[in-house]
mmCIF file of C-alpha atoms in Angstrom:
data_model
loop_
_atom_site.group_PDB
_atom_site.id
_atom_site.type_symbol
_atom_site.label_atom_id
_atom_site.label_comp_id
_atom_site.label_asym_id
_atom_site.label_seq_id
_atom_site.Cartn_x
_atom_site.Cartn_y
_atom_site.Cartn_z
ATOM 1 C CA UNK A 1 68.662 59.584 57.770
ATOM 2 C CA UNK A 2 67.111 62.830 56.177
ATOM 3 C CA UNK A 3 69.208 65.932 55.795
ATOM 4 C CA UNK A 4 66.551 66.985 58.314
ATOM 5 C CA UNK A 5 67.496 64.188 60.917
ATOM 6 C CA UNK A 6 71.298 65.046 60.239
ATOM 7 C CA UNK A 7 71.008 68.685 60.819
ATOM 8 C CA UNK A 8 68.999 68.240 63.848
ATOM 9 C CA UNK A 9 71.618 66.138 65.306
ATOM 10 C CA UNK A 10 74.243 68.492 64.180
ATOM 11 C CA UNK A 11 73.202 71.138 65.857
ATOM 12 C CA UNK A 12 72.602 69.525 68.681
ATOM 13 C CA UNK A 13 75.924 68.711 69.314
ATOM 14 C CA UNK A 14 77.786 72.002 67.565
ATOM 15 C CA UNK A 15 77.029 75.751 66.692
ATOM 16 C CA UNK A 16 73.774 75.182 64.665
ATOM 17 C CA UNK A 17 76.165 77.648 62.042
ATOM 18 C CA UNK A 18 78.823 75.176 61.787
ATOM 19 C CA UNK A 19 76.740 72.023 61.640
ATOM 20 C CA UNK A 20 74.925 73.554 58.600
ATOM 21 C CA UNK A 21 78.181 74.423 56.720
ATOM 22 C CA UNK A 22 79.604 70.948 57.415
ATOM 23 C CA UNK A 23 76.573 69.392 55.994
ATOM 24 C CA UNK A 24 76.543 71.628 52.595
ATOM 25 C CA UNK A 25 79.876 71.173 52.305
ATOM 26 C CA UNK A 26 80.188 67.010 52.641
ATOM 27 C CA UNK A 27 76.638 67.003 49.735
ATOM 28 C CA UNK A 28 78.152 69.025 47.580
ATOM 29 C CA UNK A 29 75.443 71.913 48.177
ATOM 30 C CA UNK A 30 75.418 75.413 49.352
ATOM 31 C CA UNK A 31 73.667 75.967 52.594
ATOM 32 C CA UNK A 32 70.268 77.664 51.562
ATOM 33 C CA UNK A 33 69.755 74.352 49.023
ATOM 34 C CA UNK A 34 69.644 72.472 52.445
ATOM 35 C CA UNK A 35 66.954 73.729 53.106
ATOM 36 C CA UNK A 36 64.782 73.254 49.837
ATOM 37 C CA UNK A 37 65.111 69.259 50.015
ATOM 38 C CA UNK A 38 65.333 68.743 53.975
ATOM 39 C CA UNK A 39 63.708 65.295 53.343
ATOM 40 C CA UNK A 40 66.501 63.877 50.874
ATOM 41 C CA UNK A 41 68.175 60.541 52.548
ATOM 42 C CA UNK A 42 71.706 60.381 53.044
ATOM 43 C CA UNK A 43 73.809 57.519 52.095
ATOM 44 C CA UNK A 44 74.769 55.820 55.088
ATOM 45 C CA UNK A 45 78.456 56.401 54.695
ATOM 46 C CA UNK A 46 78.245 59.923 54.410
ATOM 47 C CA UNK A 47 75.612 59.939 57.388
ATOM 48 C CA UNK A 48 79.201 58.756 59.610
ATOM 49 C CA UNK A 49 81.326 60.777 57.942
ATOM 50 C CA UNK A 50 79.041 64.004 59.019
ATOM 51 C CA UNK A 51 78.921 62.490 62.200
ATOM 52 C CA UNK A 52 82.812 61.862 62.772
ATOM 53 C CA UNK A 53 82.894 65.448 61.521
ATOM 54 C CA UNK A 54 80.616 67.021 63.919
ATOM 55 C CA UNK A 55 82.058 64.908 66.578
ATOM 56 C CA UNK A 56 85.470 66.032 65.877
ATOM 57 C CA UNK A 57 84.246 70.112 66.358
ATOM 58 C CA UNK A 58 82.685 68.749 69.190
ATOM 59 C CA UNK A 59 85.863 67.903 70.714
ATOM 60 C CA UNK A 60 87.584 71.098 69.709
ATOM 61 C CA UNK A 61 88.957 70.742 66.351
ATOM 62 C CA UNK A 62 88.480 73.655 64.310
ATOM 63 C CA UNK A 63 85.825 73.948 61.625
ATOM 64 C CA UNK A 64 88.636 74.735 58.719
ATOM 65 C CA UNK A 65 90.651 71.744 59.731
ATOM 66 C CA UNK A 66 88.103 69.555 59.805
ATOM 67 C CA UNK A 67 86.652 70.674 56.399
ATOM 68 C CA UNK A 68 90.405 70.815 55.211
ATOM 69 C CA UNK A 69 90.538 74.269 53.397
ATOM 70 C CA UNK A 70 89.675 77.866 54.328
ATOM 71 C CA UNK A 71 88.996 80.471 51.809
ATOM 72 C CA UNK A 72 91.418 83.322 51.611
ATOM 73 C CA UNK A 73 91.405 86.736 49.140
ATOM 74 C CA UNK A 74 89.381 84.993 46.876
ATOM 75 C CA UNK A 75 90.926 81.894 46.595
ATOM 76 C CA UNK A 76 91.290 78.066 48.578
ATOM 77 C CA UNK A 77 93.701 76.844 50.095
ATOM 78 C CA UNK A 78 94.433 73.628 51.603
ATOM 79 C CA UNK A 79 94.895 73.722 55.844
ATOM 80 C CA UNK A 80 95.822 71.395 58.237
ATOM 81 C CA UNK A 81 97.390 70.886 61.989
ATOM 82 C CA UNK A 82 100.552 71.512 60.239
ATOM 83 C CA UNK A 83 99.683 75.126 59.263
ATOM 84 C CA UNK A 84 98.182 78.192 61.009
ATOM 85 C CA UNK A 85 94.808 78.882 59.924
ATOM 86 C CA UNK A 86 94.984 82.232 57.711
ATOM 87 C CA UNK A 87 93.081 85.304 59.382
ATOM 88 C CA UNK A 88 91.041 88.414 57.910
ATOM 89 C CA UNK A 89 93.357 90.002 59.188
ATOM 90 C CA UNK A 90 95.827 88.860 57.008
ATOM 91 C CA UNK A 91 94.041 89.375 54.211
ATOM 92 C CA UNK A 92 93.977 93.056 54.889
ATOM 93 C CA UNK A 93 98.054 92.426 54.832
ATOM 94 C CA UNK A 94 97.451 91.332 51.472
ATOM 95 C CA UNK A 95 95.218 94.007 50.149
ATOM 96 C CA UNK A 96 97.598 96.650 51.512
ATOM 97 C CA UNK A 97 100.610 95.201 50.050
ATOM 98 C CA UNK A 98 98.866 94.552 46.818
ATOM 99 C CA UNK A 99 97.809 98.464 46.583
ATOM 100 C CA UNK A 100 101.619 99.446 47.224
ATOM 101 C CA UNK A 101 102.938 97.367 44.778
ATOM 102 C CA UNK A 102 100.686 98.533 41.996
ATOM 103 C CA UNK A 103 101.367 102.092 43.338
ATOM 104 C CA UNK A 104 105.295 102.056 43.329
ATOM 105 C CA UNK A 105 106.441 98.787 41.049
ATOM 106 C CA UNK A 106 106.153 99.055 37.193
ATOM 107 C CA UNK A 107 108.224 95.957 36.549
ATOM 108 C CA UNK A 108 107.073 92.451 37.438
ATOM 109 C CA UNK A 109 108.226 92.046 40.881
ATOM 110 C CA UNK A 110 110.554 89.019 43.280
ATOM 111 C CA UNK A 111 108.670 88.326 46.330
ATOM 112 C CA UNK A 112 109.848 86.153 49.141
ATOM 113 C CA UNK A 113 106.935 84.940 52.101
ATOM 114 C CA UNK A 114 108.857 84.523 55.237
ATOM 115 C CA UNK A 115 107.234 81.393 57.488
ATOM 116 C CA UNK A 116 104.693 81.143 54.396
ATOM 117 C CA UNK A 117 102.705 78.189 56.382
ATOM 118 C CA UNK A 118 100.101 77.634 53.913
ATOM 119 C CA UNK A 119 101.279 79.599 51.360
ATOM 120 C CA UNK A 120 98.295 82.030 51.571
ATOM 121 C CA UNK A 121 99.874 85.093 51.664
ATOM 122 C CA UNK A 122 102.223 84.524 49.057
ATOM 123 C CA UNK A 123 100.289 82.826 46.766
ATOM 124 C CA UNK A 124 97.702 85.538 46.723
ATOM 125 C CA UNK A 125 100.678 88.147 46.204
ATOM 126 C CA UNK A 126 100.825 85.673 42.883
ATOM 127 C CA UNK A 127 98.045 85.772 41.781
ATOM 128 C CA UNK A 128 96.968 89.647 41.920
ATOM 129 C CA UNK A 129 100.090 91.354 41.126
ATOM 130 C CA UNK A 130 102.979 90.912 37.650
ATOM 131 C CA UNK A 131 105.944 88.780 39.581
ATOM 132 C CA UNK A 132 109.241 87.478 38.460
ATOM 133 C CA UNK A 133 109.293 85.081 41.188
ATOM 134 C CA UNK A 134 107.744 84.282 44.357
ATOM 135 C CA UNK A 135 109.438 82.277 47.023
ATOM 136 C CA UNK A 136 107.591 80.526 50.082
ATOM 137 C CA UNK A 137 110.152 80.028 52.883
ATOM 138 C CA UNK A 138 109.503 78.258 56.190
ATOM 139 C CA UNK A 139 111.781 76.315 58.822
ATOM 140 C CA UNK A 140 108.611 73.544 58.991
ATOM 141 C CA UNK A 141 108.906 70.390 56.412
ATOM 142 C CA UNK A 142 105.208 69.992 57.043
ATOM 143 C CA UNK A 143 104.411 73.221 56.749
ATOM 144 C CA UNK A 144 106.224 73.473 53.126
ATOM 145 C CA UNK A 145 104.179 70.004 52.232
ATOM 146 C CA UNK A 146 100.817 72.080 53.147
ATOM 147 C CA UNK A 147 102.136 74.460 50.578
ATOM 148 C CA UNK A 148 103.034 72.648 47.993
ATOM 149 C CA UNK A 149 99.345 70.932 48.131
ATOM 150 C CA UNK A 150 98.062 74.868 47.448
ATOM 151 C CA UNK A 151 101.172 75.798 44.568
ATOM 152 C CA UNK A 152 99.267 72.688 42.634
ATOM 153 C CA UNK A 153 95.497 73.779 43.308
ATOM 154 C CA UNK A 154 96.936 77.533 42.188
ATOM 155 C CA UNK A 155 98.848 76.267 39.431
ATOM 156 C CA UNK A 156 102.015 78.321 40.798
ATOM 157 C CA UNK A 157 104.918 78.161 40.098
ATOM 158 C CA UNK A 158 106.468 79.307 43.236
ATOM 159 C CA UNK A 159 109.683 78.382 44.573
ATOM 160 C CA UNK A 160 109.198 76.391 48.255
ATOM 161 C CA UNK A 161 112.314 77.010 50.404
ATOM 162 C CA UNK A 162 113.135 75.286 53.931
ATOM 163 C CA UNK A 163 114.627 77.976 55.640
ATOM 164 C CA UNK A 164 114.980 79.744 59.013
ATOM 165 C CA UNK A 165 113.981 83.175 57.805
ATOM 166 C CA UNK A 166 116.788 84.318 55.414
ATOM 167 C CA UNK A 167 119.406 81.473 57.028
ATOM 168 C CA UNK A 168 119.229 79.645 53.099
ATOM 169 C CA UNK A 169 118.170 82.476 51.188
ATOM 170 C CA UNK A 170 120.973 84.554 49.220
ATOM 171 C CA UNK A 171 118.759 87.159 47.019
ATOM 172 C CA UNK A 172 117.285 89.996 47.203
ATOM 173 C CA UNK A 173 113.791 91.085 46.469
ATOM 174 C CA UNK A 174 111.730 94.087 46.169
ATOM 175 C CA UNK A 175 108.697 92.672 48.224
ATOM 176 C CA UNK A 176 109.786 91.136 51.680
ATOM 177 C CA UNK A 177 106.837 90.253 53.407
ATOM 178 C CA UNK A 178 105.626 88.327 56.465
ATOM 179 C CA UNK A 179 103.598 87.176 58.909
ATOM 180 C CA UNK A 180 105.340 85.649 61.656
ATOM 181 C CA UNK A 181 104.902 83.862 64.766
ATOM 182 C CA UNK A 182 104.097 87.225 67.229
ATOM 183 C CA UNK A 183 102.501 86.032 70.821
ATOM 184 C CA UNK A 184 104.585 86.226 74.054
ATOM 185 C CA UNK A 185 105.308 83.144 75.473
ATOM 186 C CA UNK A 186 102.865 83.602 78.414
ATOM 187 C CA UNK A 187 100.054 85.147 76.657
ATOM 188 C CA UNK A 188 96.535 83.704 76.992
ATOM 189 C CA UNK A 189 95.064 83.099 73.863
ATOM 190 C CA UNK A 190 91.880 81.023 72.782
ATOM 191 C CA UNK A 191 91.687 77.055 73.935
ATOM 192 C CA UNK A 192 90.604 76.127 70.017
ATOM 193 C CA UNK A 193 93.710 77.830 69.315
ATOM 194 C CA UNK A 194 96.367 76.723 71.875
ATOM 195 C CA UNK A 195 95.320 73.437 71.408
ATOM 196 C CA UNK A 196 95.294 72.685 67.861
ATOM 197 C CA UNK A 197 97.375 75.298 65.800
ATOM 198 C CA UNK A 198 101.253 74.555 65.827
ATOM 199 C CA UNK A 199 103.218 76.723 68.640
ATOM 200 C CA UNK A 200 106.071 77.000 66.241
ATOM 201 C CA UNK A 201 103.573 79.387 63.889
ATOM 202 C CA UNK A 202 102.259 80.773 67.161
ATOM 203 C CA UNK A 203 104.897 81.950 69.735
ATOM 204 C CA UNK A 204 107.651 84.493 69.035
ATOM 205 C CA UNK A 205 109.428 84.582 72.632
ATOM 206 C CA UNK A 206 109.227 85.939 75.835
ATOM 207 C CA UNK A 207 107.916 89.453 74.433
ATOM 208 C CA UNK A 208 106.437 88.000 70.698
ATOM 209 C CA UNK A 209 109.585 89.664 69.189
ATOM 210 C CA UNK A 210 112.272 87.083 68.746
ATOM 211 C CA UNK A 211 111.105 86.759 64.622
ATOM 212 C CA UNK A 212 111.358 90.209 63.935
ATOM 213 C CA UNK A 213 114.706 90.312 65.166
ATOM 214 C CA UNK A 214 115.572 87.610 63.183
ATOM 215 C CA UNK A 215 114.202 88.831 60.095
ATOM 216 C CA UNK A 216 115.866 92.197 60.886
ATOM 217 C CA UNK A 217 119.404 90.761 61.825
ATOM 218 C CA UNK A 218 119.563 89.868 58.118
ATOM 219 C CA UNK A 219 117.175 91.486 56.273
ATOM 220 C CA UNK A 220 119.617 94.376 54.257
ATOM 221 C CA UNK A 221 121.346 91.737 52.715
ATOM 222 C CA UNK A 222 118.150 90.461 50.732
ATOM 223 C CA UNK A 223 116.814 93.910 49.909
ATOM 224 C CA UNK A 224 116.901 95.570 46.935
ATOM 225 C CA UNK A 225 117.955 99.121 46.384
ATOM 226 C CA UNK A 226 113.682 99.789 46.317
ATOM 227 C CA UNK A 227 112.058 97.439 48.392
ATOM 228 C CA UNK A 228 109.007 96.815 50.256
ATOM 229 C CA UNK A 229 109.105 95.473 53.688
ATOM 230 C CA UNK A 230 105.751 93.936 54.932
ATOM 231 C CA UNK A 231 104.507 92.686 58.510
ATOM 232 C CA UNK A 232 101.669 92.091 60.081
ATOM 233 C CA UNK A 233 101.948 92.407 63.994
ATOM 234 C CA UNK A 234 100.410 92.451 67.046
ATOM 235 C CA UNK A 235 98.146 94.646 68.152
ATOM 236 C CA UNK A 236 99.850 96.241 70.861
ATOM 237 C CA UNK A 237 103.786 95.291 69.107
ATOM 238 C CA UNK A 238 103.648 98.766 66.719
ATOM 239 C CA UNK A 239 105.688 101.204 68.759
ATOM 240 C CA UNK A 240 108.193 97.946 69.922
ATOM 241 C CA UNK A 241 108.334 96.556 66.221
ATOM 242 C CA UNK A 242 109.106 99.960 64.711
ATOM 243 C CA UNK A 243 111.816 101.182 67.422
ATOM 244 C CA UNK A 244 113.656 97.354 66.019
ATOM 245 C CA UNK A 245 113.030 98.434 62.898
ATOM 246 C CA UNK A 246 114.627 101.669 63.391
ATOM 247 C CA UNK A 247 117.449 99.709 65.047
ATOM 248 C CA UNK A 248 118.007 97.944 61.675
ATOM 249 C CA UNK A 249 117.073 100.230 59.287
ATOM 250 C CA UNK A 250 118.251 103.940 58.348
ATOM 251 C CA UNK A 251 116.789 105.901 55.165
ATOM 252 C CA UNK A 252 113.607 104.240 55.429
ATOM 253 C CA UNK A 253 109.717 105.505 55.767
ATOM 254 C CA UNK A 254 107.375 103.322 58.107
ATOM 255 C CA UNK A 255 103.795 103.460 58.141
ATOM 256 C CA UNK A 256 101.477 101.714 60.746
ATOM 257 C CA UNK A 257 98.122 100.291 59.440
ATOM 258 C CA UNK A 258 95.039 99.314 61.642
ATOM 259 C CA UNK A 259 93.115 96.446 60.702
ATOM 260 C CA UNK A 260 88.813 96.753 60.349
ATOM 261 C CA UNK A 261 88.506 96.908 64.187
ATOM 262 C CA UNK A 262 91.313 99.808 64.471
ATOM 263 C CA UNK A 263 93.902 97.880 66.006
ATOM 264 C CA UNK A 264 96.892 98.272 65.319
ATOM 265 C CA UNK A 265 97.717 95.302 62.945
ATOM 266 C CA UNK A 266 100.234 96.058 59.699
ATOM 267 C CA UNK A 267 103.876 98.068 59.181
ATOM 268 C CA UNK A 268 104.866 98.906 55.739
ATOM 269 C CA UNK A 269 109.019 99.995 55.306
ATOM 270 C CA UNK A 270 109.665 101.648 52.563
ATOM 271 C CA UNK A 271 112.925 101.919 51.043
ATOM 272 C CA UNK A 272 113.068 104.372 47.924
ATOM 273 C CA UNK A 273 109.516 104.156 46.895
ATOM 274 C CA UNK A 274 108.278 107.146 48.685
#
């Protein structure tokens, strides 16, 4: 088959998009080069593989897992069913906490990534900003696996902790930052994503809260005397998550972030730094 013949039948079975992507991705080409030699032949075995592929996002599966990486703040990482895929709207975590860190850290920095999954958010903390370490803690085996792939492809030299929050962890860090599991139990949320992201990265309790309270029940043992706190949240969790907060917390400053569609998305704790 042409690239023509394969696109055609890509499309015809996907979002013409996704089909296209797929098909620059398995040759090794970017998408507008597709379309400068549409009557190149395809091996045969990579003809299947495109079609397995296709038929896979067909059924559901989600275009990052099936291509096996996503790109995130500049950099790829590695994603499976064993991790959440990362958002944009994580990456605006990132860029946030990146800007505070330059603003109110002139020493190299120890950061800890609570239920890390993939390791994005951590690693790109790495990568961006002077650290003196960086640990990536999750309660998931396969989840840490997932990030140990993306420490090697990021030549990092983060430390990968199994952990239930701060249950195994016994220092303190100026950066505390995470992104946890935040929808209620009963909340309807996208098919592609009920059915093929882990519910353990997903689903924080009956009100999307239970992590936060975890992470709070613990957290003043692990900070140090300035520290950064970082969450992302819900969009409709600020006023909830910063009452807990509150609950936990005395002497701090708490700002709420929205996210590029002005939801409500990020809270930054400050503790001496402002």
């Amino acid at each position: 088959m042409t690239i023509e013949e394969l696109l055609i039948f890509g499309k015809s079975h996907c979002h013409s998009e996704h089909a296209k992507i797929l098909l620059a991705e398995l040759l090794n080409k970017n998408s507008l080069e597709l379309l400068t030699c549409l009557n190149e032949t395809i091996p045969k075995d990579k003809v299947e593989l495109y079609k397995k592929e296709i038929k896979a996002l067909e059924e559901g599966k989600p275009l990052q897992y099936v291509m096996g990486y996503v790109n995130f703040y500049g950099n790829e990482f590695d994603v499976d069913e064993r991790v959440l895929i990362p958002r944009f709207e994580t990456e605006e975590l990132v860029e946030n906490t990146i800007n505070y860190i330059n603003d109110f850290f002139t020493e190299p920095v120890e950061i800890i990534d609570l239920g890390c999954g993939s390791g994005a958010i951590g690693l790109s903390l790495e990568k961006k900003v002077s650290t003196k370490s960086v640990d990536l803690v999750d309660i998931s085996e396969e989840a840490l696996e997932v990030a140990h792939k993306n420490c090697g492809k990021l030549n990092s030299n983060a430390n990968l902790i199994k952990s239930d929050f701060f249950s195994n962890i016994e220092k303190k860090y100026d950066v505390i930052i995470s992104n946890p599991p935040y929808i209620e139990t009963n909340e309807e949320i996208e098919e592609i994503v009920k059915n093929n992201e882990p519910h353990l990265a997903l689903y924080g309790g009956d009100d999307g809260l239970d992590c936060y309270r975890k992470i709070l029940a613990n957290i003043k043992n692990h900070m140090k005397e300035k520290c950064l706190i970082a969450f992302e949240i819900g969009y409709k969790q600020a006023s909830a998550i910063e009452t807990l907060v509150r609950e936990y917390l005395d002497d701090i400053k708490l700002t709420i972030k929205k996210d590029l569609s002005g939801k409500d998305r990020m809270i930054f704790i400050f503790k001496n730094l402002v």
